[in-house]
Coordinates of C-alpha atoms and ligand atoms in Angstrom, one line a residue:
M283 CA -14.0 -13.6 -6.0
E284 CA -12.1 -10.9 -7.7
P285 CA -8.5 -11.6 -8.5
G286 CA -6.3 -9.9 -5.5
S287 CA -3.7 -7.0 -5.6
L288 CA -0.7 -6.6 -3.0
F289 CA -1.5 -3.0 -2.0
A290 CA 0.8 -0.7 0.1
I291 CA 0.5 2.6 2.2
S292 CA 2.7 4.2 4.7
D293 CA 3.1 7.3 7.2
L294 CA -0.4 7.4 7.9
H295 CA -0.2 9.8 11.3
V296 CA -2.9 9.4 12.5
S297 CA -2.8 11.6 15.6
Y298 CA -3.6 14.5 12.9
P299 CA -8.3 14.1 12.8
E300 CA -7.6 14.8 8.9
N301 CA -5.7 11.5 8.5
R302 CA -7.8 9.5 10.8
E303 CA -10.1 10.2 8.8
F304 CA -8.7 8.9 6.4
V305 CA -7.8 6.1 7.2
A306 CA -11.6 4.9 8.0
G307 CA -12.5 5.5 4.2
L308 CA -10.3 2.4 3.6
R309 CA -11.1 0.2 1.4
P310 CA -9.9 -2.5 -0.5
A311 CA -10.7 -3.1 -4.5
S312 CA -11.3 -7.3 -4.0
D313 CA -12.0 -9.7 -0.7
A314 CA -8.5 -10.6 -1.8
D315 CA -6.2 -7.2 -1.4
W316 CA -3.7 -7.2 0.9
L317 CA -2.4 -4.2 2.1
V318 CA 1.4 -3.4 3.5
V319 CA 1.3 -0.6 6.4
A320 CA 5.1 0.7 6.3
G321 CA 5.4 2.8 9.8
D322 CA 4.2 5.8 11.4
V323 CA 0.7 4.7 12.2
G324 CA 1.2 7.4 14.9
E325 CA 3.1 8.4 18.4
K326 CA 0.0 5.6 21.1
V327 CA 0.1 2.2 20.7
A328 CA -3.7 2.6 20.8
D329 CA -3.3 4.4 17.5
L330 CA -2.0 1.4 16.2
E331 CA -4.0 -0.6 17.5
W332 CA -7.3 1.2 16.2
T333 CA -5.8 1.4 12.8
L334 CA -4.6 -2.1 12.4
G335 CA -7.6 -3.2 13.5
R336 CA -9.7 -1.2 10.6
L337 CA -7.8 -2.1 8.2
R338 CA -7.7 -5.8 9.4
E339 CA -11.5 -6.0 9.2
R340 CA -11.1 -5.0 5.3
Y341 CA -7.9 -6.2 3.7
A342 CA -7.3 -10.2 3.6
K343 CA -3.8 -10.0 4.9
V344 CA -2.3 -6.8 7.2
L345 CA 1.7 -6.5 7.6
W346 CA 3.1 -3.7 9.7
A347 CA 6.7 -2.6 9.2
P348 CA 7.5 -0.1 12.7
G349 CA 8.3 3.6 12.2
N350 CA 10.3 5.9 14.3
H351 CA 6.9 7.8 15.3
E352 CA 5.8 4.4 16.7
L353 CA 9.4 4.0 18.4
W354 CA 9.6 7.4 20.3
T355 CA 8.3 7.2 23.7
H356 CA 5.7 10.0 23.9
K357 CA 4.6 11.9 26.8
S358 CA 1.1 11.7 25.0
D359 CA 0.7 7.7 25.2
P360 CA 0.4 6.2 28.5
V361 CA 2.5 3.5 27.6
T362 CA 6.6 4.6 29.3
L363 CA 8.3 1.7 27.3
R364 CA 11.2 1.8 26.0
G365 CA 13.0 1.0 22.8
E366 CA 13.7 -2.7 22.9
G367 CA 10.3 -3.0 24.8
R368 CA 8.6 -1.3 23.0
Y369 CA 9.3 -2.5 20.0
R370 CA 7.9 -6.1 21.7
L371 CA 4.9 -4.8 23.1
L372 CA 3.5 -3.4 19.6
V373 CA 4.5 -6.2 18.0
E374 CA 2.0 -8.6 20.8
R375 CA -0.5 -5.9 20.1
C376 CA -0.4 -6.3 16.2
R377 CA -0.3 -10.1 16.5
A378 CA -3.5 -9.9 18.5
L379 CA -5.1 -8.3 15.7
D380 CA -4.0 -11.2 13.5
V381 CA -1.3 -8.5 12.1
L382 CA 1.5 -9.5 10.7
T383 CA 5.0 -7.8 11.5
P384 CA 8.8 -8.1 11.2
E385 CA 8.9 -10.7 14.4
D386 CA 6.8 -13.7 11.8
P387 CA 7.6 -15.9 9.4
Y388 CA 7.0 -14.4 5.7
P389 CA 3.9 -14.6 4.2
V390 CA 4.1 -15.5 0.3
W391 CA 1.7 -13.7 -2.0
E392 CA 0.5 -16.4 -4.7
G393 CA -1.6 -13.9 -6.0
A394 CA -0.7 -12.0 -9.4
G395 CA 3.0 -11.0 -9.8
G396 CA 4.3 -13.8 -6.9
P397 CA 5.2 -16.5 -5.9
C398 CA 6.6 -13.3 -4.1
A399 CA 7.8 -13.8 0.1
V400 CA 6.4 -9.6 1.2
A401 CA 8.6 -9.1 4.2
P402 CA 8.6 -6.6 6.7
L403 CA 11.6 -5.3 7.9
F404 CA 12.5 -3.4 11.0
L405 CA 16.3 -1.7 10.2
L406 CA 16.6 1.4 11.8
Y407 CA 19.0 4.0 11.0
D408 CA 22.8 3.9 11.3
Y409 CA 23.9 7.9 10.4
T410 CA 25.7 6.7 7.4
F411 CA 23.4 8.5 4.8
R412 CA 25.9 11.2 5.7
P413 CA 28.1 12.8 2.7
D414 CA 31.3 10.9 2.0
G415 CA 34.7 12.1 3.9
V416 CA 32.0 13.9 6.4
D417 CA 32.3 11.5 10.1
Q418 CA 29.1 10.7 12.3
A419 CA 29.8 13.4 15.1
T420 CA 30.5 16.0 12.2
A421 CA 27.1 15.7 10.8
L422 CA 25.1 15.4 13.8
A423 CA 27.1 18.2 14.7
N424 CA 26.0 20.0 11.2
A425 CA 22.4 19.1 12.0
Y426 CA 22.0 21.1 14.7
E427 CA 23.9 23.8 14.0
A428 CA 21.2 24.0 11.0
G429 CA 18.8 23.9 13.3
I430 CA 17.1 20.5 11.5
V431 CA 17.3 18.4 14.0
C432 CA 15.4 14.5 13.9
R433 CA 13.0 14.2 17.8
D434 CA 13.9 10.6 17.6
E435 CA 17.3 12.3 19.0
M436 CA 15.1 13.2 21.6
L437 CA 12.1 10.4 21.4
L438 CA 13.7 7.1 20.4
H439 CA 15.4 5.4 22.7
P440 CA 17.8 2.5 21.4
D441 CA 17.7 0.7 25.2
P442 CA 19.2 -1.8 26.1
Y443 CA 21.3 -0.9 22.9
P444 CA 23.7 1.5 23.7
S445 CA 22.8 3.1 20.7
R446 CA 20.2 3.5 18.1
E447 CA 23.0 2.4 15.1
A448 CA 24.3 -0.1 17.4
W449 CA 20.2 -1.1 17.6
C450 CA 20.0 -0.9 13.2
R451 CA 23.4 -2.6 12.9
A452 CA 22.0 -5.8 15.4
R453 CA 19.0 -5.6 13.1
V454 CA 20.1 -5.3 10.1
A455 CA 22.7 -9.0 11.0
Q456 CA 19.7 -10.7 12.2
T457 CA 17.8 -9.1 9.5
G458 CA 19.9 -10.3 6.1
A459 CA 20.2 -14.1 7.5
R460 CA 16.8 -14.5 7.5
L461 CA 15.7 -13.2 3.9
A462 CA 19.5 -15.3 2.5
A463 CA 17.6 -18.4 3.7
L464 CA 14.6 -17.5 1.2
D465 CA 14.3 -19.5 -1.9
V466 CA 11.8 -17.3 -3.7
P467 CA 12.3 -13.2 -4.6
T468 CA 10.5 -10.5 -2.3
V469 CA 9.2 -8.2 -1.8
L470 CA 10.8 -5.9 0.7
V471 CA 8.9 -3.6 3.2
N472 CA 10.8 -1.0 5.5
H473 CA 10.2 2.4 6.6
F474 CA 13.5 3.7 6.0
P475 CA 15.0 3.7 2.2
L476 CA 16.9 1.2 1.7
V477 CA 18.8 2.7 -1.0
E478 CA 20.7 6.4 0.0
D479 CA 20.0 7.6 -3.8
P480 CA 15.8 8.6 -3.0
T481 CA 17.4 11.3 0.3
R482 CA 19.3 13.3 -2.2
I483 CA 16.5 15.5 -2.8
L484 CA 15.6 16.0 0.5
R485 CA 14.4 20.1 1.6
Y486 CA 17.0 19.2 4.5
P487 CA 20.0 17.2 3.0
V488 CA 21.6 17.2 6.6
F489 CA 18.0 15.4 7.6
A490 CA 18.8 11.9 5.4
Q491 CA 21.5 11.0 8.0
W492 CA 18.1 9.7 10.1
C493 CA 16.8 8.4 7.2
G494 CA 18.8 4.5 6.4
T495 CA 21.8 2.8 6.4
R496 CA 24.2 1.7 3.7
L497 CA 24.1 -1.9 5.2
T498 CA 21.4 -2.1 2.8
A499 CA 22.5 -1.2 -0.5
D500 CA 22.7 -4.1 -2.1
W501 CA 20.0 -6.2 -0.6
P502 CA 17.3 -5.7 -3.1
V503 CA 19.5 -7.1 -5.7
R504 CA 20.7 -9.9 -3.3
F505 CA 17.5 -11.2 -2.1
S506 CA 15.8 -10.6 -6.0
A507 CA 13.4 -8.2 -4.8
K508 CA 10.5 -7.6 -7.0
A509 CA 9.7 -4.3 -5.6
V510 CA 11.3 -2.0 -2.5
V511 CA 8.7 -0.3 -0.6
Y512 CA 9.4 2.4 1.8
G513 CA 7.7 5.5 3.5
H514 CA 8.8 8.5 5.9
L515 CA 10.8 11.0 3.6
H516 CA 7.0 12.2 3.1
I517 CA 7.4 12.4 -0.9
P518 CA 5.3 9.9 -2.7
R519 CA 7.1 8.8 -5.7
T520 CA 8.5 5.9 -7.5
T521 CA 11.9 5.6 -8.8
T522 CA 13.9 2.4 -10.2
H523 CA 17.1 1.3 -8.9
D524 CA 19.2 -1.5 -10.4
G525 CA 15.7 -2.1 -12.3
I526 CA 13.7 -2.5 -8.9
P527 CA 11.0 0.0 -8.9
H528 CA 11.1 2.0 -5.1
Y529 CA 7.5 2.8 -4.1
E530 CA 7.3 5.7 -1.0
V531 CA 4.1 5.5 -0.3
S532 CA 3.9 8.0 2.6
V533 CA 0.1 9.6 2.9
G534 CA 1.8 12.7 5.2
Y535 CA 0.7 15.0 7.3
P536 CA -2.1 17.1 6.2
R537 CA -0.3 20.4 5.7
E538 CA 1.5 18.3 2.9
W539 CA -1.6 16.3 0.9
R540 CA -3.1 19.6 1.1
R541 CA -0.5 20.9 -1.8
R542 CA -1.1 17.6 -3.8
G543 CA -4.7 17.8 -3.9
G544 CA -5.4 15.5 -0.9
P545 CA -4.5 12.1 0.6
R546 CA -3.1 9.8 -1.7
G547 CA -4.4 6.0 -0.8
P548 CA -2.5 2.4 -1.4
V549 CA -0.3 1.6 -3.9
R550 CA -0.4 -0.9 -6.4
V551 CA 2.5 -3.0 -5.9
L552 CA 1.9 -6.5 -7.5
P553 CA 1.1 -7.1 -10.2
A554 CA 3.3 -4.5 -11.4
Ligands
FE2_219 FE1 6.0 10.2 8.8
FE2_220 FE1 8.9 8.6 9.9

């Protein structure tokens, strides 16, 4: 068997038929390849299962971290669960497909570039990606005034937490404790960027408040990350922060990838 690589992709958005077709055509380069899927597969539980099921048939290991779209309670989905209940159902469905989630022990990549614990994370956002000196309520009001409001405000319910930011803080606390107990380097995989800098080129800067949390700014260094993987911004590129590569691996919507000449396939994360 050829030596494998660790690949990453996100924002498959398979409710678009063109994206679904793209997923149907994805193949590993080697039988030993792993694939991490960093969220925004789609809005329906059945779409998540279809996608991860197909990918699991082809890749030696598949890991998933939820995006905001999976967490929506959307009218197109017969599953009407909200918040944590919906997340737990998604985790169960992944486990039935032998796909690893943020609730499972982090597997160690022993191939080239390893050993590394590959950690899919579910951290959400807490509205702290906003200009210094602007409070949360004002930042949100500014977004409404500009007409740039993330649909999460209507569709991503935090139940039983009082707010999305409270859910985020709980996730950050639990996850930080798990990562601190590791004794190997990591690959950190989250739907949202772990550092604020990549959000500075957003076309609508007020949208950054739905893109992450300042609580994770030192995580890549603190948890010896060899790489960070994220999506959500739909701006595929690689940047370096504190000497660590951060890969934005989104496919995005057809209208976005058509401008770039086609959807980009999985990005090789390890070996670097
Ligand atoms: Fe997305
Ligand atoms: Fe997203």
